[in-house]
XYZ file of C-alpha atoms in Angstrom:
689
model
C -14.266 -4.189 -4.609
C -11.859 -5.118 -1.817
C -10.909 -8.777 -1.476
C -12.856 -10.689 1.157
C -11.253 -12.193 4.273
C -11.960 -15.614 2.752
C -9.957 -14.648 -0.338
C -7.170 -13.345 1.889
C -7.074 -16.642 3.676
C -7.171 -18.587 0.437
C -4.245 -16.631 -1.001
C -2.267 -17.085 2.161
C -2.917 -20.838 1.939
C -1.894 -20.969 -1.706
C 1.350 -19.084 -1.158
C 2.206 -20.631 2.184
C 3.371 -17.203 3.281
C 1.013 -16.571 6.152
C -1.095 -13.420 6.380
C -0.110 -11.358 3.366
C -1.817 -8.027 2.573
C -4.099 -8.191 -0.472
C -4.479 -5.337 -2.956
C -8.026 -4.078 -3.438
C -9.331 -5.306 -6.785
C -11.935 -3.991 -9.175
C -14.150 -6.135 -11.353
C -12.567 -7.817 -14.372
C -13.216 -5.726 -17.466
C -13.021 -6.690 -21.140
C -10.701 -4.720 -23.436
C -10.313 -4.868 -27.221
C -6.775 -4.260 -28.475
C -6.243 -3.511 -32.200
C -3.321 -5.426 -33.698
C -1.606 -5.971 -37.016
C -1.192 -9.608 -37.983
C 2.292 -10.577 -39.209
C 2.682 -13.999 -40.815
C 4.999 -16.042 -43.024
C 3.630 -14.007 -45.923
C 5.411 -11.005 -44.401
C 8.739 -12.810 -44.041
C 8.546 -14.839 -40.834
C 10.089 -18.285 -41.370
C 7.322 -20.065 -39.425
C 4.174 -19.261 -37.465
C 5.029 -20.718 -34.038
C 6.798 -17.832 -32.255
C 8.046 -18.803 -28.794
C 10.118 -15.746 -27.878
C 10.607 -12.155 -29.075
C 13.383 -9.733 -28.133
C 14.602 -6.295 -29.215
C 18.352 -5.927 -28.839
C 20.203 -2.763 -27.895
C 20.844 -1.850 -31.537
C 17.125 -1.956 -32.335
C 16.851 -5.281 -34.175
C 13.859 -7.446 -33.311
C 14.482 -11.186 -32.959
C 11.819 -13.888 -33.312
C 12.284 -17.473 -32.118
C 10.324 -19.874 -34.319
C 10.163 -23.628 -34.970
C 11.973 -23.156 -38.277
C 14.747 -20.708 -37.619
C 15.714 -17.502 -35.856
C 14.417 -14.365 -37.607
C 15.888 -10.875 -37.280
C 13.925 -7.828 -38.436
C 15.207 -4.337 -39.151
C 11.681 -2.964 -39.628
C 11.764 -3.488 -43.390
C 12.414 -7.197 -43.852
C 13.625 -10.370 -42.180
C 16.951 -12.174 -42.098
C 16.510 -15.844 -41.177
C 19.244 -17.903 -39.510
C 18.966 -21.692 -39.909
C 21.231 -24.595 -39.096
C 23.503 -25.648 -41.931
C 25.149 -29.036 -41.436
C 27.967 -27.950 -43.766
C 28.728 -24.832 -41.708
C 29.968 -25.360 -38.157
C 29.527 -21.639 -37.441
C 25.810 -21.683 -38.265
C 23.122 -21.706 -35.592
C 22.972 -25.084 -33.822
C 19.273 -25.858 -34.475
C 16.140 -24.452 -36.091
C 13.538 -24.898 -33.333
C 14.242 -21.951 -31.027
C 12.584 -21.808 -27.614
C 14.186 -18.922 -25.672
C 16.132 -15.669 -26.229
C 18.146 -13.402 -23.947
C 20.506 -10.440 -24.439
C 23.277 -10.268 -21.861
C 24.879 -7.112 -20.485
C 27.711 -7.402 -22.999
C 25.249 -7.257 -25.886
C 25.500 -10.904 -26.934
C 22.330 -12.798 -27.817
C 21.704 -16.140 -26.118
C 19.622 -18.640 -28.033
C 18.007 -21.659 -26.426
C 16.624 -24.483 -28.535
C 13.850 -27.020 -28.112
C 16.446 -29.804 -28.183
C 18.290 -28.275 -25.216
C 21.284 -26.768 -27.005
C 22.427 -23.180 -26.394
C 24.203 -20.789 -28.756
C 25.606 -17.327 -28.134
C 25.423 -14.906 -31.062
C 28.101 -12.211 -31.126
C 26.847 -9.176 -33.093
C 30.371 -7.823 -33.485
C 31.514 -10.884 -35.448
C 28.200 -12.306 -36.654
C 29.266 -15.712 -35.310
C 27.257 -18.296 -33.397
C 29.279 -19.749 -30.521
C 28.036 -23.185 -29.424
C 27.845 -23.056 -25.633
C 25.845 -26.178 -24.754
C 25.010 -29.109 -26.968
C 22.124 -31.508 -26.629
C 23.741 -34.694 -27.897
C 24.508 -37.496 -25.473
C 28.285 -37.228 -25.828
C 28.553 -33.611 -24.783
C 27.715 -32.238 -21.326
C 24.655 -30.105 -21.616
C 20.985 -29.993 -20.864
C 18.644 -32.648 -22.027
C 15.390 -30.785 -22.697
C 14.074 -27.535 -24.150
C 15.552 -24.309 -22.851
C 12.838 -22.410 -21.014
C 14.578 -19.332 -19.638
C 17.858 -17.416 -19.203
C 19.086 -15.183 -16.367
C 22.383 -13.410 -15.666
C 24.224 -13.077 -12.393
C 26.261 -10.104 -11.231
C 29.468 -11.586 -12.610
C 27.998 -11.786 -16.121
C 27.536 -15.550 -16.033
C 24.388 -16.714 -17.779
C 22.099 -19.250 -16.117
C 20.111 -21.609 -18.322
C 16.852 -23.154 -17.116
C 15.675 -26.224 -19.010
C 12.243 -27.795 -19.065
C 13.578 -30.747 -17.049
C 14.159 -28.363 -14.129
C 17.936 -28.157 -14.321
C 19.804 -24.845 -14.054
C 23.188 -24.683 -15.756
C 25.643 -21.879 -15.021
C 27.785 -20.903 -18.013
C 31.021 -18.956 -17.875
C 32.396 -17.308 -21.009
C 35.561 -19.143 -21.874
C 34.979 -21.641 -19.064
C 33.134 -24.845 -18.338
C 29.406 -25.056 -17.708
C 28.162 -26.366 -14.386
C 24.795 -27.505 -13.140
C 23.883 -25.545 -10.035
C 20.272 -26.564 -9.355
C 17.660 -29.212 -10.084
C 13.861 -29.435 -10.039
C 13.425 -25.707 -10.798
C 10.306 -24.353 -12.527
C 11.213 -20.639 -12.617
C 14.130 -18.361 -11.711
C 15.172 -14.715 -11.506
C 18.214 -12.807 -10.281
C 17.277 -10.209 -7.661
C 18.801 -6.704 -7.565
C 21.177 -7.841 -4.803
C 22.478 -10.642 -7.019
C 20.726 -13.493 -5.219
C 19.147 -16.214 -7.330
C 15.453 -16.768 -6.620
C 14.067 -20.119 -7.749
C 10.732 -21.884 -7.604
C 10.297 -25.611 -7.168
C 7.091 -27.599 -6.934
C 6.906 -26.991 -3.190
C 9.217 -24.108 -2.254
C 10.632 -20.681 -2.982
C 14.407 -20.783 -2.568
C 16.883 -17.888 -2.437
C 20.541 -18.651 -3.142
C 23.545 -16.334 -2.924
C 26.518 -16.834 -5.228
C 29.872 -15.711 -3.923
C 32.979 -17.560 -4.965
C 31.180 -19.549 -7.635
C 29.348 -21.959 -5.368
C 25.743 -21.338 -4.420
C 24.808 -20.911 -0.782
C 21.108 -21.188 -0.002
C 20.132 -18.421 2.365
C 16.392 -18.950 2.647
C 13.695 -21.487 1.814
C 9.940 -20.845 2.047
C 7.812 -23.963 1.931
C 4.800 -23.833 -0.413
C 1.907 -26.226 -0.966
C 2.901 -28.819 -3.553
C 1.920 -27.802 -7.070
C 2.932 -29.284 -10.409
C 2.170 -26.247 -12.605
C 4.466 -23.685 -14.209
C 5.038 -20.418 -12.337
C 7.220 -17.362 -12.902
C 9.625 -15.133 -11.001
C 10.325 -11.593 -12.181
C 12.877 -9.086 -10.952
C 11.295 -5.624 -11.149
C 14.415 -3.472 -11.325
C 12.531 -0.170 -11.483
C 10.035 -0.955 -8.737
C 12.732 -2.651 -6.653
C 10.620 -5.693 -5.916
C 10.417 -9.361 -6.754
C 7.250 -10.817 -8.233
C 6.080 -14.431 -8.087
C 3.284 -15.800 -10.280
C 1.990 -19.121 -8.976
C -1.326 -20.882 -9.478
C -3.895 -18.070 -9.631
C -2.102 -15.405 -7.627
C 0.635 -12.793 -7.917
C 2.777 -12.215 -4.846
C 5.132 -9.267 -4.435
C 8.233 -9.352 -2.237
C 10.662 -6.861 -0.808
C 13.972 -8.181 -2.250
C 15.944 -6.921 0.746
C 13.823 -8.244 3.604
C 12.424 -11.052 1.426
C 9.035 -10.473 3.001
C 5.866 -10.883 0.953
C 4.197 -7.469 0.809
C 1.103 -8.008 -1.317
C -0.993 -10.552 -3.193
C -3.310 -10.148 -6.160
C -5.758 -12.782 -7.351
C -5.926 -13.755 -11.045
C -9.338 -14.578 -12.467
C -8.232 -15.681 -15.935
C -9.360 -19.054 -17.213
C -7.186 -21.608 -18.947
C -4.372 -23.965 -18.129
C -0.912 -23.291 -16.805
C 1.038 -20.071 -17.381
C 2.462 -19.831 -20.898
C 4.227 -16.464 -20.694
C 4.296 -13.184 -18.793
C 5.679 -9.695 -19.277
C 6.280 -6.948 -16.739
C 5.347 -3.615 -18.310
C 5.807 -0.855 -15.739
C 3.014 -1.334 -13.207
C 1.171 -3.753 -15.514
C 1.682 -7.495 -15.738
C 0.728 -9.257 -18.979
C -0.177 -12.934 -18.644
C -0.904 -15.632 -21.203
C -2.316 -19.020 -20.201
C -2.388 -22.277 -22.146
C -5.823 -22.831 -23.639
C -7.017 -19.276 -22.914
C -8.363 -17.448 -25.967
C -7.711 -14.077 -24.290
C -4.711 -12.403 -22.717
C -4.748 -10.937 -19.214
C -3.367 -7.557 -18.141
C -3.115 -7.077 -14.385
C -2.516 -3.759 -12.618
C 0.045 -4.122 -9.848
C -1.141 -0.780 -8.448
C -4.826 -1.408 -7.821
C -5.196 -5.094 -8.710
C -7.601 -4.413 -11.574
C -7.682 -7.082 -14.257
C -8.362 -6.713 -17.955
C -9.243 -9.551 -20.295
C -7.708 -8.636 -23.636
C -9.289 -9.640 -26.934
C -7.113 -8.924 -29.962
C -8.865 -7.420 -33.010
C -7.319 -7.098 -36.458
C -6.918 -3.412 -37.356
C -8.049 -3.883 -40.952
C -11.221 -5.705 -39.980
C -9.949 -9.197 -40.763
C -10.517 -12.249 -38.588
C -7.809 -13.599 -36.311
C -7.570 -17.340 -35.632
C -9.792 -18.696 -32.880
C -8.524 -20.641 -29.899
C -5.458 -20.093 -27.749
C -3.067 -17.528 -29.236
C -0.513 -16.182 -26.775
C 2.904 -17.800 -26.709
C 5.188 -14.850 -25.885
C 5.052 -11.122 -25.074
C 7.601 -8.374 -25.742
C 7.707 -4.587 -25.719
C 10.022 -2.604 -27.992
C 11.592 0.767 -27.216
C 8.732 2.607 -28.880
C 6.264 0.975 -26.493
C 4.775 -1.344 -29.109
C 3.479 -4.708 -27.882
C 4.543 -7.827 -29.803
C 2.712 -11.096 -29.217
C 4.143 -14.387 -30.416
C 1.388 -16.878 -31.150
C 0.955 -20.626 -31.033
C 1.299 -21.098 -34.769
C -0.178 -18.020 -36.415
C 2.777 -15.621 -36.515
C 3.001 -12.368 -34.560
C 0.448 -9.794 -33.426
C 1.635 -6.185 -33.214
C -0.164 -3.508 -31.219
C 1.375 -0.121 -31.920
C 1.571 2.216 -28.942
C 0.573 5.018 -31.294
C -2.120 2.967 -32.996
C -4.634 5.232 -34.677
C -2.439 8.321 -34.371
C -0.216 8.001 -37.440
C -1.980 7.547 -40.762
C -0.533 6.515 -44.119
C -1.443 7.471 -47.685
C -0.187 6.490 -51.136
C 2.240 3.873 -49.863
C 4.441 2.488 -52.593
C 4.926 5.935 -54.159
C 7.505 8.676 -53.519
C 5.548 11.940 -53.674
C 6.455 15.594 -53.238
C 4.053 17.563 -51.092
C 2.965 21.199 -51.009
C 0.437 23.354 -49.171
C -1.045 25.040 -52.220
C -3.142 27.645 -50.401
C -2.491 29.706 -47.289
C -5.295 28.131 -45.242
C -4.093 24.572 -45.852
C -7.346 23.337 -47.401
C -5.404 22.135 -50.436
C -2.567 19.810 -49.448
C -1.429 18.512 -52.805
C 0.977 15.862 -54.020
C 2.540 18.283 -56.461
C 4.467 15.593 -58.339
C 1.166 13.932 -59.362
C -1.191 16.823 -58.569
C -3.357 14.802 -56.200
C -5.478 16.447 -53.500
C -4.874 14.460 -50.309
C -6.994 16.293 -47.705
C -10.324 16.630 -49.474
C -13.289 16.977 -47.060
C -14.614 13.511 -47.938
C -11.243 11.881 -47.279
C -10.737 10.697 -50.868
C -7.500 11.286 -52.746
C -8.276 12.717 -56.162
C -6.564 14.619 -58.998
C -6.962 18.386 -59.055
C -8.436 19.926 -62.188
C -5.121 21.616 -62.983
C -3.680 18.187 -63.788
C -6.120 17.550 -66.609
C -5.742 21.114 -67.871
C -1.979 20.622 -68.232
C -2.231 17.204 -69.853
C -2.393 18.507 -73.455
C 0.879 20.391 -72.918
C 2.693 17.200 -71.979
C 4.507 19.114 -69.256
C 4.228 19.544 -65.517
C 4.981 22.399 -63.118
C 8.629 23.358 -62.807
C 10.037 21.600 -59.734
C 6.474 20.412 -58.984
C 5.751 23.788 -57.386
C 2.145 24.971 -57.642
C -0.038 27.506 -55.834
C -3.730 28.290 -55.490
C -4.614 31.978 -55.068
C -7.365 33.550 -52.980
C -9.790 33.423 -55.940
C -9.237 29.684 -56.455
C -7.042 29.906 -59.570
C -4.065 27.570 -59.920
C -0.572 28.830 -60.819
C 2.685 27.227 -61.947
C 5.780 27.901 -63.980
C 5.860 25.472 -66.910
C 8.463 25.067 -69.608
C 6.673 24.990 -72.968
C 8.430 26.593 -75.956
C 9.956 28.756 -73.244
C 9.450 29.273 -69.523
C 5.862 30.350 -68.973
C 3.765 31.427 -65.995
C 0.458 29.581 -66.360
C -2.889 30.227 -64.672
C -5.853 27.857 -64.605
C -9.336 28.790 -63.386
C -10.842 29.620 -61.065
C -13.786 28.450 -63.197
C -13.140 25.493 -65.525
C -14.412 27.664 -68.379
C -11.536 30.070 -67.752
C -9.212 27.404 -69.105
C -5.422 27.529 -69.143
C -3.880 30.970 -69.658
C -0.297 32.122 -70.181
C 0.363 35.206 -68.049
C 3.126 37.606 -69.096
C 5.318 39.371 -66.593
C 5.465 42.508 -68.720
C 9.278 42.367 -68.702
C 12.073 40.371 -70.329
C 12.486 38.390 -67.119
C 12.109 34.649 -67.370
C 9.966 32.842 -64.707
C 11.748 29.651 -63.628
C 9.947 28.354 -60.538
C 7.363 29.239 -57.912
C 8.815 29.328 -54.391
C 6.581 27.662 -51.817
C 5.956 30.086 -48.949
C 3.259 31.529 -46.674
C 2.117 34.505 -48.745
C -0.975 35.571 -50.728
C 1.396 36.577 -53.513
C 3.433 34.449 -55.888
C 7.171 34.499 -55.246
C 8.931 33.597 -58.469
C 12.538 32.599 -58.991
C 13.505 34.245 -62.302
C 16.368 35.260 -64.533
C 17.002 38.631 -66.180
C 16.176 37.179 -69.578
C 15.648 33.778 -71.216
C 18.733 31.572 -71.132
C 20.307 33.406 -68.220
C 20.878 31.873 -64.754
C 18.499 32.495 -61.871
C 19.506 35.771 -60.260
C 16.369 37.384 -58.836
C 13.164 36.916 -56.886
C 9.946 38.499 -58.183
C 6.952 39.222 -55.981
C 3.847 38.887 -58.130
C 0.258 39.846 -57.241
C -1.926 37.037 -58.704
C -5.108 39.089 -58.531
C -3.746 42.262 -60.165
C -1.359 40.102 -62.241
C 1.646 42.364 -61.892
C 5.092 42.404 -60.285
C 5.043 44.353 -57.012
C 8.666 43.895 -55.891
C 11.961 42.699 -57.263
C 14.956 41.364 -55.337
C 18.142 40.955 -57.363
C 20.285 38.301 -55.713
C 23.932 38.881 -54.796
C 24.955 36.080 -57.176
C 23.352 33.696 -59.636
C 22.019 30.511 -58.091
C 23.122 27.114 -59.272
C 20.569 25.106 -61.215
C 21.141 21.445 -60.345
C 18.971 18.432 -59.516
C 17.720 20.394 -56.513
C 15.590 23.498 -56.236
C 17.798 26.581 -56.385
C 15.669 28.064 -53.574
C 14.435 25.402 -51.184
C 12.700 27.648 -48.656
C 11.612 31.268 -48.127
C 10.953 32.713 -44.672
C 9.506 36.122 -43.816
C 11.053 37.687 -40.725
C 8.825 39.547 -38.279
C 10.884 42.699 -38.960
C 10.333 42.580 -42.736
C 13.511 40.674 -43.522
C 13.601 37.851 -46.072
C 15.504 34.601 -45.622
C 16.265 32.227 -48.487
C 17.493 28.662 -48.064
C 19.622 27.715 -51.081
C 22.317 25.279 -52.200
C 24.795 28.121 -51.656
C 23.997 29.081 -48.108
C 21.376 31.257 -46.427
C 20.635 34.623 -48.037
C 19.311 37.352 -45.738
C 17.625 40.494 -47.100
C 17.500 43.328 -44.602
C 17.649 47.106 -44.930
C 17.863 46.932 -48.718
C 20.946 44.731 -48.763
C 21.848 41.058 -48.858
C 23.908 39.191 -46.285
C 25.181 35.749 -47.236
C 25.624 33.138 -44.493
C 28.043 30.355 -45.421
C 30.461 28.008 -43.689
C 33.614 29.843 -42.631
C 36.694 27.651 -42.142
C 37.867 27.820 -38.568
C 34.679 29.471 -37.283
C 32.652 26.959 -35.241
C 29.743 29.406 -35.031
C 29.215 29.712 -38.768
C 26.894 27.536 -40.840
C 28.066 23.907 -40.833
C 26.832 23.418 -44.424
C 25.732 25.654 -47.283
C 23.209 23.096 -48.567
C 19.923 24.145 -46.969
C 16.665 22.191 -47.324
C 14.306 23.931 -44.898
C 13.717 26.974 -42.672
C 11.433 27.273 -39.648
C 10.890 30.088 -37.166
C 11.524 29.277 -33.519
C 8.138 28.764 -31.820
C 9.139 30.967 -28.859
C 11.396 33.526 -30.550
C 10.147 33.906 -34.112
C 11.760 37.336 -34.424
C 15.157 36.221 -33.149
C 15.827 32.543 -33.925
C 15.594 30.593 -37.174
C 15.993 26.824 -37.440
C 17.670 25.423 -40.558
C 17.529 21.906 -41.974
C 20.652 20.938 -43.897
C 21.407 18.200 -46.380
C 24.422 16.829 -44.564
C 25.062 18.593 -41.254
C 21.884 18.094 -39.236
C 19.742 20.751 -37.565
C 21.021 24.301 -37.052
C 19.847 27.035 -34.694
C 20.696 30.472 -36.105
C 20.562 33.743 -34.206
C 18.898 36.031 -36.753
C 20.679 39.120 -35.413
C 24.242 37.877 -35.147
C 24.195 34.947 -37.581
C 25.724 32.793 -34.853
C 24.898 29.090 -35.316
C 24.580 26.076 -33.058
C 24.483 22.607 -34.614
C 22.642 19.435 -33.585
C 23.641 16.328 -35.511
C 23.899 12.558 -35.106
C 26.538 12.973 -32.432
C 23.920 14.839 -30.383
C 21.122 12.316 -30.947
C 19.596 13.022 -34.370
C 18.914 9.778 -36.256
C 20.386 11.224 -39.453
C 22.181 14.385 -40.581
C 19.787 15.022 -43.473
C 16.962 17.283 -42.299
C 14.399 17.656 -45.063
C 11.530 19.655 -43.541
C 10.304 21.173 -40.273
C 6.903 22.128 -38.863
C 6.178 23.779 -35.489
C 3.204 22.573 -33.431
C 0.993 24.231 -30.794
C 3.150 22.729 -28.035
C 6.056 24.795 -29.391
C 7.976 21.748 -30.587
C 9.470 21.109 -34.014
C 8.600 18.059 -36.102
C 11.524 17.152 -38.334
C 11.659 14.752 -41.289
C 15.002 13.074 -41.927
C 16.568 10.118 -43.719
C 16.282 8.143 -40.494
C 12.777 8.778 -39.221
C 10.420 11.511 -38.066
C 11.546 13.460 -34.987
C 9.835 15.604 -32.387
C 12.330 18.144 -31.053
C 11.893 20.513 -28.122
C 13.828 23.729 -28.938
C 13.955 24.679 -25.234
C 15.246 21.464 -23.647
C 16.638 19.833 -26.800
C 14.759 16.639 -25.913
C 14.219 14.470 -28.963
C 11.969 11.562 -29.827
C 12.340 9.691 -33.105
C 9.444 7.807 -34.692
C 10.019 4.893 -37.052
C 7.981 2.405 -39.052
C 7.378 0.499 -35.818
C 5.401 3.513 -34.615
C 3.197 3.466 -37.703
C 4.749 6.057 -40.004
C 4.802 5.186 -43.704
C 8.594 4.973 -43.877
C 11.747 6.315 -42.260
C 13.186 8.020 -45.375
C 11.456 11.286 -46.240
C 11.525 13.608 -49.256
C 12.849 17.139 -49.478
C 10.490 20.141 -49.640
C 7.614 17.874 -48.562
C 5.826 18.925 -45.380
C 2.610 20.878 -44.845
C 0.051 21.845 -42.190
C -3.601 21.386 -43.082
C -6.372 23.823 -42.142
C -7.478 21.438 -39.379
C -4.010 21.314 -37.798
C -2.983 17.978 -39.256
C 0.648 17.570 -40.233
C 1.635 15.937 -43.534
C 5.102 14.592 -44.362
C 5.904 12.817 -47.634
C 8.649 10.257 -48.147
C 9.856 7.424 -50.302
C 6.990 5.174 -49.189
C 4.074 7.579 -49.304
C 2.644 10.152 -46.912
C 2.424 10.132 -43.123
C -0.204 12.410 -41.601
C -1.277 12.946 -38.000
C -2.691 15.413 -35.513
C 0.296 16.524 -33.394
C -1.972 17.222 -30.412
C -2.590 13.475 -30.061
C 1.123 12.742 -29.750
C 1.556 13.990 -26.209
C 1.082 12.209 -22.913
C 3.172 9.202 -24.033
C 3.578 6.390 -21.541
C 6.680 6.491 -19.404
C 9.438 3.940 -20.057
C 8.552 0.497 -18.752
C 10.296 -1.497 -16.069
C 12.583 -4.293 -17.154
C 11.637 -7.804 -16.081
C 13.267 -11.161 -16.664
C 10.515 -12.348 -18.978
C 10.747 -9.484 -21.474
C 13.345 -7.596 -23.497
C 14.679 -4.408 -21.993
C 13.289 -1.036 -22.975
C 15.093 2.203 -23.643
C 13.961 5.721 -22.909
C 11.241 7.109 -25.160
C 12.836 10.558 -25.131
C 16.339 11.728 -24.549
C 18.060 15.072 -24.308
C 20.529 15.935 -27.021
C 23.740 15.811 -25.085
C 26.453 18.400 -25.215
C 24.239 21.082 -26.666
C 27.100 23.540 -26.706
C 27.813 25.455 -29.843
C 29.411 23.623 -32.720
C 33.082 22.971 -32.297
């Protein structure tokens, strides 16, 4: 409903700004937000979290009453004051955090001292001290801001603003201030108990250019510089007022219906404003577009109970769009932007994964022979596992396959290398199947075929030098491909991937390059010194057809040179590596989705890559995946379209269709850490070299 004239008049009275337009507002609606609860049991030094910030390198910082904690997504490093170390942090009770444009972290303490942490040196520089003998600020640091010259302003709870200069002396520049923000034009906006003041800084001295009288009020407000929306925002009493920073005219007001005491924290998140109030058991999310207001109740994702009473102490958003909430003594609440989209299985293990049948109804952890996509959702051993138990051996290279009749196949080393079949009925038992030749079956090659493709040698004891195509129903060899050279048998599969070209060609990914079979002859693709268009590495982990040009382009995942686009006709290669935006140069596996993008598992996260634009998004543990280090040969598509990737901390599975329509990057406000782009184009996508 649109605000009434009475409400318009009331807001004008509150702000002292005359007749200000009021955004139409809908009814307040309740919203439940699922969160993970992070406590001292997870590594936080203490439960009272007063500020949270993600720095430009990706570390998350948490200000607590018992130290400053830094998280890399896996664990926490805690910085505490050490009286024996003058270079340690100045105090343990941290009240405010800020990252300046140079990348240094500013740390405000409850006692009023300020440190600057230099990531390049790992040193804490003591900027302001709180003891009586040193000039400084006398009460808790509430907020930081930075002027155009790179000088950092420090607002203390006693209302003083101190201007610091790197390598220079600090100077108090204002008193009786309750909130501050630096506008896009460099002017300092400040709130007092009875006025909004705008001050320009030129030669180092402040010159007040405007003062707007407000009704006297003793509460805590906020000022936010919306750099993306090019506006200034004031939160005062129970209203939000927006200003044009150039004309300094109030353009809009929005009423806040939340209950509770004074403002505890706020966060500008694009066109949404998050608000936390002292004594309020809920959080408030306000739309700056239509004025709609949500009352947010946090719910524990695993069904546990969160503490009652007031919770919100601080808000922050990370680059992945995840919301972090510092609480009033209970640790941190984490709402993942992709909550409910990534799912995790078998965490704590390091499985290998295979799609055992062509339809994808049997996604199996081949290392332990566990069925992970059973219709009832349970993870259970496949019968083949028990059948093999008496032999004391497992499938060679954990490669297994299930044929169209439901029988299981594997190469197993018993007294010698043996092709084994189990089923389809349990009464059929375990059978050794002969090839009818002297050839020795070494390993099944995982591929999309109704037949078995077997890496073999000419005879027992000889190196792998051929590929056999074997009909599992007729139980006979139907084709034989003698390789141009014997393949190395190391700690890796000799053949990591097999791709069938649309023109009948075969492509093998090996530790010795890419082998192409076409027109009854082999072509070997390897790195050629001095040729920037050749393969960048001969160690190949994965192959994937281009979603748009399956008959012309093949994508290769390498062990040490990143992602490679190969023209299947000319062999010409183009390389995308860490210098072009990949998180890591080890590309383990690739799957193509219905949106014609590639999903890539690496040693540094899971990536979604657009082969047309080369835009890339990397997903990490903060997004909900099981871990950022994946395993080779371990990706599969289920019959229902779900993607499965296995790594060193279990399996991540998801429906790729749910991963689109991500929120755009958020605006950056003074009361929140900055955000980076969710996606970026791989720069310089010219050919290698």
